[in-house]
Coordinates of C-alpha atoms in Angstrom, one line a residue:
Chain A
M1 CA -0.1 0.1 -0.2
I2 CA 2.7 2.5 1.0
K3 CA 4.9 1.7 -1.9
N4 CA 1.8 2.2 -4.2
T5 CA 0.9 5.7 -2.5
K6 CA 4.7 6.2 -2.7
K7 CA 4.9 6.1 -6.7
S8 CA 2.0 7.8 -7.3
Q9 CA 3.8 10.8 -5.8
K10 CA 7.1 10.2 -8.3
K11 CA 6.6 12.5 -11.2
N12 CA 8.7 13.0 -14.2
I13 CA 12.4 14.2 -14.1
L14 CA 13.1 13.8 -17.3
S15 CA 10.9 13.8 -20.8
L16 CA 11.4 13.1 -24.3
E17 CA 9.4 14.7 -26.2
D18 CA 9.2 13.1 -30.0
V19 CA 12.7 13.0 -30.5
S20 CA 14.4 11.4 -33.2
I21 CA 18.6 11.7 -33.8
S22 CA 20.6 10.7 -36.6
Y23 CA 24.5 10.6 -37.4
G24 CA 24.6 12.9 -40.3
T25 CA 22.2 12.0 -42.6
F26 CA 22.2 8.5 -41.3
E27 CA 19.1 8.2 -39.1
A28 CA 19.6 6.9 -35.7
V29 CA 16.1 6.5 -33.6
K30 CA 13.6 8.4 -34.3
N31 CA 10.2 9.4 -32.7
V32 CA 11.1 8.9 -28.8
F33 CA 8.7 9.6 -26.5
L34 CA 9.3 8.8 -23.0
N35 CA 9.3 9.7 -19.4
F36 CA 11.8 9.2 -16.6
K37 CA 10.5 8.8 -12.8
A38 CA 13.1 10.5 -10.3
G39 CA 14.0 7.9 -8.2
D40 CA 13.6 5.0 -10.7
I41 CA 15.8 2.4 -12.1
T42 CA 14.7 2.7 -15.6
S43 CA 16.6 -0.2 -18.2
L44 CA 16.9 0.6 -21.6
I45 CA 16.9 -3.0 -23.6
G46 CA 16.8 -4.1 -27.1
P47 CA 19.0 -5.8 -29.7
S48 CA 22.2 -3.7 -31.3
G49 CA 22.1 -0.6 -33.7
C50 CA 18.2 0.0 -31.8
G51 CA 20.2 3.5 -30.6
K52 CA 19.7 3.2 -27.2
S53 CA 22.8 4.1 -26.1
T54 CA 22.6 7.2 -28.7
V55 CA 19.2 8.0 -26.7
L56 CA 20.9 7.5 -23.3
R57 CA 23.9 9.8 -24.6
A58 CA 21.3 12.3 -25.7
L59 CA 20.1 12.8 -22.2
N60 CA 23.1 14.6 -21.1
R61 CA 24.3 16.1 -24.4
M62 CA 27.0 13.9 -24.6
N63 CA 26.5 13.4 -28.1
D64 CA 27.5 17.0 -28.6
L65 CA 31.0 15.5 -29.1
I66 CA 30.0 13.0 -32.0
P67 CA 31.1 14.6 -34.9
N68 CA 27.5 15.1 -37.5
C69 CA 25.4 13.8 -34.9
S70 CA 21.7 15.7 -34.5
L71 CA 18.7 16.0 -32.7
K72 CA 15.1 16.8 -33.8
G73 CA 13.0 17.3 -31.0
T74 CA 12.7 18.1 -26.7
V75 CA 14.3 16.6 -24.3
L76 CA 12.7 18.3 -21.1
F77 CA 14.3 18.4 -17.8
D78 CA 13.7 19.9 -14.7
G79 CA 11.2 22.2 -17.0
T80 CA 14.0 22.9 -19.7
N81 CA 14.7 21.7 -23.4
I82 CA 18.4 20.9 -22.9
Y83 CA 19.0 21.7 -26.4
D84 CA 17.2 24.9 -26.1
K85 CA 20.3 27.5 -27.5
R86 CA 21.2 28.7 -24.3
V87 CA 21.6 25.6 -22.6
D88 CA 24.7 25.2 -21.5
P89 CA 25.7 21.6 -22.0
V90 CA 28.6 21.7 -18.9
E91 CA 26.3 22.8 -16.5
V92 CA 23.5 19.9 -17.5
R93 CA 26.3 17.1 -17.3
R94 CA 27.3 18.6 -14.2
R95 CA 23.3 17.6 -13.1
I96 CA 23.0 14.5 -15.3
G97 CA 26.6 12.4 -14.9
M98 CA 27.4 9.6 -16.4
V99 CA 29.0 6.5 -16.5
F100 CA 30.8 4.6 -19.6
Q101 CA 30.6 1.2 -20.9
Q102 CA 34.9 0.8 -20.6
P103 CA 35.5 1.7 -16.8
N104 CA 37.9 5.2 -17.7
P105 CA 39.2 6.3 -14.3
F106 CA 41.9 9.4 -14.6
P107 CA 45.1 9.0 -14.5
K108 CA 45.1 10.3 -11.4
S109 CA 45.4 8.4 -7.8
I110 CA 41.8 7.4 -6.5
Y111 CA 41.5 10.3 -4.2
E112 CA 42.3 12.5 -7.3
N113 CA 39.8 10.8 -9.4
I114 CA 37.0 11.9 -6.6
A115 CA 37.9 15.2 -6.0
F116 CA 38.7 16.6 -9.5
G117 CA 35.0 16.3 -10.2
A118 CA 33.9 18.0 -7.0
R119 CA 36.4 20.6 -7.1
I120 CA 35.8 21.7 -10.7
N121 CA 32.3 21.8 -9.2
G122 CA 33.0 24.4 -7.0
F123 CA 33.3 22.3 -4.0
T124 CA 34.2 24.0 -1.0
G125 CA 33.7 21.6 2.2
D126 CA 35.8 18.8 3.6
M127 CA 37.0 17.1 1.0
D128 CA 38.5 14.0 2.7
E129 CA 34.5 13.5 3.5
L130 CA 32.9 13.7 0.3
V131 CA 36.4 11.1 -1.1
E132 CA 35.0 8.4 2.3
S133 CA 30.9 9.2 1.4
S134 CA 31.6 8.6 -2.4
L135 CA 33.6 5.9 -1.9
R136 CA 31.4 4.2 0.3
K137 CA 28.2 4.8 -1.8
A138 CA 29.7 3.2 -4.4
A139 CA 30.4 0.3 -2.4
V140 CA 34.4 0.8 -2.9
W141 CA 35.4 2.5 -0.1
S142 CA 37.0 -1.0 1.6
E143 CA 39.1 -2.0 -1.2
C144 CA 40.6 1.6 -1.3
K145 CA 40.7 3.2 1.8
D146 CA 44.2 2.1 2.0
K147 CA 45.4 3.2 -1.2
L148 CA 44.0 6.8 -1.7
N149 CA 47.0 7.7 -2.6
D150 CA 47.7 5.1 -5.2
S151 CA 46.6 5.0 -8.9
G152 CA 43.2 4.5 -10.2
Y153 CA 44.6 1.7 -12.4
S154 CA 45.8 0.1 -9.8
L155 CA 42.4 -1.7 -9.5
S156 CA 40.5 -4.2 -10.9
G157 CA 38.0 -3.8 -13.7
G158 CA 35.3 -4.0 -11.2
Q159 CA 36.5 -1.8 -9.0
Q160 CA 37.5 0.8 -11.8
Q161 CA 34.0 0.9 -12.8
R162 CA 32.7 1.6 -9.2
L163 CA 35.5 4.2 -8.8
C164 CA 33.7 5.8 -12.0
I165 CA 30.3 5.4 -10.1
A166 CA 31.8 7.2 -6.9
R167 CA 33.6 10.2 -9.2
T168 CA 30.0 10.9 -10.5
I169 CA 28.1 10.7 -7.5
A170 CA 30.7 13.0 -5.6
I171 CA 29.7 16.2 -8.2
E172 CA 26.1 15.2 -6.5
P173 CA 24.3 14.8 -10.2
E174 CA 20.3 14.2 -10.0
I175 CA 20.5 11.7 -12.4
I176 CA 23.3 9.4 -12.8
L177 CA 23.3 7.8 -16.8
M178 CA 24.9 4.0 -16.8
D179 CA 26.1 2.9 -20.5
E180 CA 26.0 -0.9 -20.1
P181 CA 27.9 -0.9 -16.4
C182 CA 28.8 -3.9 -16.6
S183 CA 29.3 -5.2 -19.8
A184 CA 33.5 -5.2 -19.6
L185 CA 33.0 -7.1 -16.2
D186 CA 33.1 -10.6 -14.3
P187 CA 29.7 -11.6 -13.0
I188 CA 31.3 -10.7 -9.2
S189 CA 31.8 -7.3 -10.4
T190 CA 28.4 -7.2 -11.6
L191 CA 26.3 -8.3 -9.0
K192 CA 28.2 -5.7 -6.8
I193 CA 27.7 -2.6 -9.4
E194 CA 23.9 -4.5 -9.2
E195 CA 24.1 -3.8 -5.2
T196 CA 25.7 -0.5 -5.3
M197 CA 23.1 0.5 -8.1
H198 CA 20.0 -0.5 -5.8
E199 CA 22.1 1.6 -2.2
L200 CA 21.9 4.8 -5.3
K201 CA 18.3 4.4 -5.9
K202 CA 17.6 6.2 -2.4
N203 CA 18.5 9.4 -3.6
Y204 CA 19.5 9.6 -7.4
T205 CA 17.4 8.7 -10.2
I206 CA 19.1 6.1 -12.7
I207 CA 18.7 5.2 -16.9
I208 CA 21.3 2.4 -17.6
V209 CA 20.9 0.7 -20.6
T210 CA 21.6 -2.9 -20.8
H211 CA 22.4 -6.2 -23.0
N212 CA 21.7 -8.3 -19.7
M213 CA 18.3 -8.8 -19.9
Q214 CA 18.2 -10.3 -16.8
Q215 CA 20.3 -7.9 -15.0
A216 CA 17.4 -5.7 -16.3
L217 CA 14.8 -7.6 -14.6
R218 CA 17.3 -7.4 -11.6
V219 CA 17.7 -3.4 -11.5
S220 CA 14.8 -1.8 -12.8
D221 CA 11.5 -0.2 -11.7
M222 CA 11.0 0.3 -15.4
T223 CA 12.2 -0.7 -18.6
A224 CA 11.9 0.7 -22.0
F225 CA 12.5 -2.0 -25.0
F226 CA 14.0 -0.5 -28.1
N227 CA 13.8 -2.0 -31.7
A228 CA 15.2 -1.8 -34.8
I229 CA 13.1 -1.7 -38.3
E230 CA 14.3 -1.2 -41.7
Y231 CA 13.5 1.6 -43.7
E232 CA 10.7 2.2 -45.6
D233 CA 12.6 2.8 -48.9
G234 CA 13.9 -0.2 -48.2
D235 CA 18.3 0.6 -48.5
G236 CA 18.5 -2.0 -45.9
G237 CA 20.0 0.9 -43.5
K238 CA 17.6 0.7 -39.9
V239 CA 16.3 2.9 -37.9
G240 CA 15.4 2.3 -34.1
Y241 CA 12.2 3.0 -32.3
L242 CA 10.7 2.7 -28.7
A243 CA 8.9 -0.2 -29.4
E244 CA 7.6 -0.6 -25.4
F245 CA 7.6 1.4 -22.5
D246 CA 6.6 -0.3 -18.9
S247 CA 7.1 -1.5 -15.5
T248 CA 9.9 -4.0 -15.3
K249 CA 7.2 -6.9 -14.5
K250 CA 4.8 -6.0 -17.1
I251 CA 7.7 -6.4 -19.8
F252 CA 8.7 -9.1 -18.8
N253 CA 5.8 -10.6 -17.7
S254 CA 3.1 -10.0 -20.3
P255 CA 4.3 -7.6 -22.7
K256 CA 2.1 -5.8 -25.1
E257 CA 4.1 -5.9 -28.1
K258 CA 5.0 -9.3 -29.7
T259 CA 8.4 -8.1 -30.5
T260 CA 9.3 -7.5 -27.2
Q261 CA 8.4 -10.6 -26.2
E262 CA 10.2 -12.2 -28.8
Y263 CA 13.0 -10.1 -27.5
I264 CA 13.0 -11.4 -23.6
S265 CA 12.3 -14.6 -24.7
G266 CA 15.7 -14.5 -27.1
K267 CA 14.2 -15.5 -30.3
F268 CA 16.6 -12.2 -31.8
G269 CA 19.0 -9.2 -30.8
Chain B
M1 CA 51.5 -36.0 -58.1
I2 CA 55.1 -35.5 -57.2
M3 CA 55.7 -35.3 -53.4
N4 CA 58.8 -33.3 -52.1
S5 CA 60.4 -33.8 -49.1
L6 CA 59.4 -31.4 -46.2
F7 CA 63.4 -31.5 -45.0
Y8 CA 64.7 -27.8 -45.8
Q9 CA 66.3 -27.9 -49.5
K10 CA 69.3 -25.7 -49.0
K11 CA 69.2 -25.9 -53.1
L12 CA 66.1 -25.1 -54.5
S13 CA 66.0 -22.2 -56.5
R14 CA 63.4 -20.0 -53.9
N15 CA 65.6 -20.8 -50.4
V16 CA 68.6 -19.3 -52.9
G17 CA 66.6 -16.5 -54.1
D18 CA 65.2 -16.3 -50.2
K19 CA 68.6 -16.1 -48.9
F20 CA 70.1 -13.8 -51.3
F21 CA 67.1 -11.2 -50.7
T22 CA 68.0 -11.4 -47.0
S23 CA 72.0 -10.8 -47.2
L24 CA 71.0 -8.0 -49.5
S25 CA 68.7 -6.2 -47.6
V26 CA 71.1 -6.8 -44.4
F27 CA 73.8 -5.4 -46.7
C28 CA 72.1 -2.3 -47.5
A29 CA 71.0 -1.9 -44.2
L30 CA 74.8 -1.9 -42.7
I31 CA 75.7 0.8 -45.7
A32 CA 72.9 2.5 -44.3
I33 CA 74.3 3.4 -41.2
L34 CA 78.0 3.6 -41.6
P35 CA 77.7 7.1 -42.5
L36 CA 76.4 7.8 -39.0
I37 CA 79.1 5.7 -37.2
F38 CA 81.8 7.4 -39.8
V39 CA 80.7 10.8 -39.0
V40 CA 80.4 9.8 -35.5
T41 CA 83.6 7.9 -34.5
Y42 CA 86.0 10.8 -37.0
I43 CA 84.6 13.7 -34.7
L44 CA 84.6 12.2 -31.5
I45 CA 88.6 11.4 -32.3
K46 CA 88.9 14.7 -34.5
G47 CA 87.2 17.1 -31.7
G48 CA 87.5 14.9 -28.5
A49 CA 91.3 15.0 -28.4
Q50 CA 90.8 19.1 -28.9
I51 CA 88.8 18.9 -25.3
T52 CA 90.1 21.1 -22.3
P53 CA 88.7 23.1 -19.6
E54 CA 89.7 26.2 -21.5
L55 CA 87.8 25.8 -24.2
F56 CA 84.4 26.0 -22.3
T57 CA 85.7 29.3 -20.7
L58 CA 87.2 31.1 -23.4
E59 CA 86.5 33.3 -26.0
P60 CA 88.0 32.6 -29.6
N61 CA 90.6 35.0 -30.8
P62 CA 90.2 36.8 -34.0
P63 CA 91.7 34.3 -36.2
G64 CA 95.6 34.4 -37.5
D65 CA 97.5 36.2 -35.2
D66 CA 98.3 33.4 -33.2
L67 CA 98.8 30.0 -33.0
D68 CA 96.0 30.2 -29.7
A69 CA 92.5 29.8 -31.0
G70 CA 91.0 30.6 -26.9
G71 CA 87.6 28.5 -26.4
I72 CA 84.0 28.6 -27.5
N73 CA 82.2 29.7 -24.3
P74 CA 80.5 32.8 -26.3
A75 CA 79.1 29.8 -28.8
L76 CA 78.0 27.5 -26.5
I77 CA 75.9 30.3 -24.4
G78 CA 74.6 31.6 -27.8
T79 CA 73.6 28.2 -29.0
L80 CA 72.1 28.0 -25.6
V81 CA 70.4 31.5 -25.9
I82 CA 69.0 30.9 -29.2
T83 CA 67.5 27.8 -29.1
T84 CA 65.7 28.9 -25.7
I85 CA 64.9 32.1 -27.5
A86 CA 63.5 29.7 -30.3
S87 CA 61.5 27.3 -27.5
I88 CA 59.8 30.3 -25.5
I89 CA 58.3 31.5 -29.2
S90 CA 57.9 28.2 -30.8
I91 CA 56.5 25.6 -27.8
P92 CA 53.5 27.8 -26.3
V93 CA 52.1 28.5 -30.3
G94 CA 52.8 25.2 -31.5
V95 CA 51.2 23.3 -28.8
G96 CA 48.6 25.8 -28.8
G97 CA 48.4 25.0 -32.1
G98 CA 48.5 21.3 -31.7
I99 CA 45.2 21.6 -29.1
Y100 CA 43.4 23.2 -31.5
L101 CA 43.8 20.3 -34.2
A102 CA 43.3 17.6 -31.8
E103 CA 40.7 18.9 -29.7
Y104 CA 39.0 21.7 -30.8
S105 CA 39.0 21.5 -34.6
N106 CA 36.8 18.8 -36.5
G107 CA 38.4 17.9 -39.6
G108 CA 36.4 20.7 -41.4
P109 CA 38.3 22.8 -44.4
F110 CA 40.3 24.9 -42.0
S111 CA 42.3 22.5 -39.6
K112 CA 42.5 20.5 -43.3
F113 CA 44.6 23.9 -44.5
I114 CA 46.3 24.2 -41.3
R115 CA 47.6 20.6 -41.3
F116 CA 48.9 21.0 -44.9
G117 CA 50.7 24.3 -44.0
V118 CA 52.0 23.0 -41.0
N119 CA 53.6 19.7 -43.2
V120 CA 54.7 22.4 -46.2
L121 CA 56.5 24.3 -43.5
A122 CA 58.4 21.3 -41.9
G123 CA 60.0 20.4 -45.8
V124 CA 60.9 24.3 -46.4
P125 CA 64.7 24.6 -46.5
S126 CA 66.0 25.8 -43.2
I127 CA 67.9 28.9 -45.1
I128 CA 64.0 30.1 -46.6
A129 CA 63.7 30.3 -43.0
G130 CA 66.6 32.3 -42.8
V131 CA 66.2 34.9 -45.4
F132 CA 62.4 35.5 -44.2
I133 CA 63.3 36.7 -40.8
Y134 CA 66.7 38.3 -42.9
A135 CA 63.8 40.5 -44.9
L136 CA 61.2 40.8 -42.0
I137 CA 63.6 41.4 -38.9
V138 CA 67.6 42.4 -39.7
S139 CA 67.0 44.3 -42.9
T140 CA 64.2 46.8 -41.6
K141 CA 66.0 46.7 -37.9
I142 CA 62.5 46.8 -36.7
L143 CA 63.6 45.1 -33.0
F144 CA 64.7 48.4 -31.0
G145 CA 67.1 49.5 -34.2
S146 CA 69.5 46.1 -33.8
M147 CA 69.9 44.3 -37.1
Y148 CA 71.6 40.7 -36.4
S149 CA 71.3 39.7 -33.0
G150 CA 70.1 36.9 -31.2
L151 CA 66.7 37.3 -30.9
A152 CA 66.5 37.4 -34.8
G153 CA 68.6 33.5 -34.8
G154 CA 65.8 32.5 -32.1
M155 CA 63.2 33.7 -34.1
A156 CA 64.5 32.5 -37.4
L157 CA 64.7 28.9 -35.1
S158 CA 61.6 28.9 -34.4
I159 CA 60.2 28.8 -38.0
L160 CA 61.6 26.0 -37.9
M161 CA 60.6 24.4 -34.1
L162 CA 57.0 25.3 -34.8
P163 CA 55.4 22.1 -37.5
T164 CA 57.7 19.6 -35.0
V165 CA 55.8 21.1 -32.6
I166 CA 52.4 21.4 -33.4
K167 CA 53.0 17.7 -35.1
T168 CA 53.7 15.9 -31.7
T169 CA 51.6 17.9 -30.0
D170 CA 48.4 16.6 -31.9
E171 CA 49.7 13.5 -32.3
G172 CA 50.5 13.5 -28.3
L173 CA 46.7 14.2 -27.8
K174 CA 45.0 11.9 -30.4
L175 CA 46.8 9.0 -28.9
V176 CA 44.6 10.0 -26.0
P177 CA 41.7 8.0 -25.6
N178 CA 38.4 9.2 -25.8
E179 CA 36.7 8.0 -23.1
L180 CA 39.3 9.5 -21.1
R181 CA 37.8 13.1 -22.2
Y182 CA 34.3 12.0 -22.1
A183 CA 34.9 11.1 -18.2
S184 CA 36.0 14.4 -17.9
L185 CA 33.1 16.0 -19.8
G186 CA 30.7 13.5 -18.6
I187 CA 31.4 15.0 -15.1
G188 CA 30.6 18.4 -15.9
A189 CA 34.0 19.5 -17.1
S190 CA 34.3 22.4 -19.6
M191 CA 36.2 21.5 -22.5
Y192 CA 39.1 23.5 -21.2
T193 CA 39.7 22.4 -17.9
T194 CA 39.7 18.7 -19.4
I195 CA 42.2 19.3 -21.7
L196 CA 44.0 21.2 -19.2
K197 CA 43.7 18.8 -16.2
I198 CA 43.2 15.4 -18.1
T199 CA 44.0 15.2 -21.9
L200 CA 47.3 17.1 -22.1
P201 CA 49.3 15.9 -18.5
T202 CA 48.3 12.2 -20.5
A203 CA 49.9 13.5 -23.8
F204 CA 52.7 15.6 -21.7
R205 CA 55.2 12.8 -22.4
S206 CA 55.0 11.8 -25.7
I207 CA 54.8 15.7 -26.2
A208 CA 57.7 16.2 -24.9
T209 CA 59.7 13.8 -26.5
G210 CA 58.8 15.8 -29.4
V211 CA 59.7 19.4 -28.1
V212 CA 63.1 18.0 -27.2
L213 CA 63.5 16.1 -30.9
G214 CA 62.6 19.8 -32.3
I215 CA 64.9 21.6 -30.3
A216 CA 67.4 18.8 -31.2
R217 CA 67.0 19.7 -35.0
A218 CA 67.2 23.8 -34.2
A219 CA 70.3 23.3 -31.9
G220 CA 72.4 22.3 -35.2
E221 CA 71.0 24.3 -37.9
T222 CA 73.4 27.0 -39.3
A223 CA 72.1 28.4 -42.5
P224 CA 69.0 30.2 -41.1
L225 CA 71.5 31.7 -38.2
I226 CA 74.3 33.1 -40.9
F227 CA 71.4 35.6 -41.9
T228 CA 70.2 36.6 -38.4
A229 CA 72.4 36.0 -35.1
L230 CA 75.8 35.9 -37.6
F231 CA 78.7 35.2 -35.1
S232 CA 80.5 37.4 -31.8
Y233 CA 83.6 36.8 -30.5
Y234 CA 82.9 38.4 -27.6
Y235 CA 81.5 36.6 -24.2
I236 CA 77.3 36.9 -23.2
V237 CA 77.3 39.3 -20.6
G238 CA 73.7 40.5 -20.1
F239 CA 70.5 40.7 -21.4
E240 CA 71.0 43.7 -24.0
D241 CA 73.5 40.9 -26.3
L242 CA 70.6 39.6 -27.0
F243 CA 70.2 42.9 -29.5
Y244 CA 73.2 42.3 -31.3
E245 CA 75.1 39.9 -33.1
M246 CA 75.4 35.9 -31.3
G247 CA 77.7 33.3 -32.0
S248 CA 76.5 29.8 -32.0
L249 CA 78.4 26.8 -31.9
A250 CA 77.1 25.8 -35.6
V251 CA 78.4 29.1 -37.3
L252 CA 81.6 29.0 -35.3
I253 CA 81.9 25.5 -37.0
Y254 CA 81.1 27.2 -40.5
N255 CA 83.8 29.7 -40.2
F256 CA 86.2 28.5 -38.2
A257 CA 86.5 24.7 -40.6
L258 CA 87.0 27.6 -43.9
E259 CA 90.1 29.2 -42.3
P260 CA 93.4 28.5 -43.6
Y261 CA 94.7 28.2 -39.6
D262 CA 94.8 25.3 -37.8
A263 CA 94.1 26.2 -34.9
Q264 CA 90.4 28.0 -35.9
N265 CA 90.2 24.5 -37.6
K266 CA 91.1 22.7 -34.2
L267 CA 88.5 24.6 -32.5
A268 CA 85.8 24.0 -35.0
W269 CA 86.5 19.9 -34.5
A270 CA 86.4 21.0 -30.7
A271 CA 82.7 22.7 -31.3
S272 CA 81.2 20.0 -34.1
F273 CA 82.4 17.1 -31.2
I274 CA 80.3 19.3 -28.5
L275 CA 77.4 19.7 -30.6
V276 CA 77.5 15.7 -31.3
I277 CA 77.5 15.1 -28.2
S278 CA 75.0 17.3 -26.9
I279 CA 72.6 16.4 -30.0
L280 CA 73.3 12.5 -28.9
T281 CA 72.6 12.8 -25.6
V282 CA 69.2 15.1 -26.4
N283 CA 68.3 11.9 -28.4
I284 CA 68.8 9.5 -26.1
F285 CA 67.0 11.3 -23.7
S286 CA 64.2 11.5 -25.5
R287 CA 64.1 7.9 -26.1
I288 CA 64.1 7.8 -22.4
L289 CA 60.9 9.4 -22.3
A290 CA 58.9 8.0 -24.5
A291 CA 60.3 4.0 -23.1
F292 CA 58.8 5.8 -20.2
T293 CA 55.9 6.8 -21.7
E294 CA 55.2 3.4 -23.4
K295 CA 55.5 1.5 -19.7
T296 CA 53.1 3.7 -17.8
K297 CA 50.4 3.9 -20.4
R298 CA 47.4 2.5 -20.0
V299 CA 47.4 -1.3 -19.6

């Protein structure tokens, strides 16, 4: 009962309205309408080339860094279209942080990896405390506490990825985007990251792209299934679209679309 | 079908041919390295014998009037000063240009034009750089009325260093994995913070290696200095000497090797020795630097 009332209170934190993204003349994904609720973990799943990573990168304007990438439609965050000409992408990325597929710590000490982002964001408080609390939240404190001055590369892949999560947490974003954060990791590290995500859910909205359907089922509240169809003009190119968006339970137990059913049962993808 | 033995057969024409071409290429490789070995040994023997402590402290004497040639102190210091000036000009400009090419440009016509221009500049004969500075600075007396000066020499050398610095910065930055840039931008760093704090430090060693090689190349140049810094017999004592003729090892060699006097010729050998040794040292140093970079690269 309590859970239900809580759910109804959740408001949309990020909305895509008729978003289409192209690389040059090639349309990667089109006409996406999607609402992300605050405090939820939403996973984006779908076969390769369906544009789910593209959509994720569009949410904090990381696509700006890819030449020729253009977006039509609106992405509303906090009531503002982040693709408005007046919007500063740097500010958007401070409030919507990102964790990448490959662990990519800075070639600096573990401590500096965390402190860097906080410092450039004008953090003036107790840095030691921030480093510790960020590492704790990312569940990597026990592995790091004795070697804060060692290079970030001295950690294992899974630990590096949790360091990257800690680094993102340290800037206190409202939303954390994760682009297949576990695809380069072993199952045990993956499990740890998933536990971390459950912890983070209390304070942050998380949007995760994953190829692992079990992971989507384990971690997310909502699931968006993207699919790709061939162009109508039939030149063999494919364009991605949002096939179905619902609570994770419904997507995995009683999907409305046939393609969703086929994808989650492993018939293609 | 005839079955050949699986064992290696020396007499087989393909094996004979193989042997022949292998030996031929080894032979050519040896010939290619011979000039270096001969030049270095010859200079080490001829020049090494002339090295004395006074060489580093005395002024060279004007040729002809006595047997003692003096030292090469002004030329040694001059080379250091001129290459320092060249570095001061070309490193900031070159690194800045390299940053633009690697980080900000998006492969448009402007960056293509700059890349092309840099390549052309790298192929410009060094004497042209000298003539250019001569026409621009020396003959116009634009620098506070001074004509030939160490400053003009440094400018000429900076033109030669510039393409090397731009290219190595560009290439060094391109080697930095994009994930690192994304990581920094993804936590809300601005482009310039990312470049200054993440990308440049990561690429620092490979850029430094290139810059050091550029300096080594510039230090040995003669032609651009003949037109610009000319030569001087006198000690460099103060800042104002920058605005007067300045000696350098390369021009000293050029001048004194052609003198009919034995003493001056010996001085030229000594200067050659020092120049070769220092360029060799710098090259080896940059090798070590590069090797160190390899080791610390991300696994």
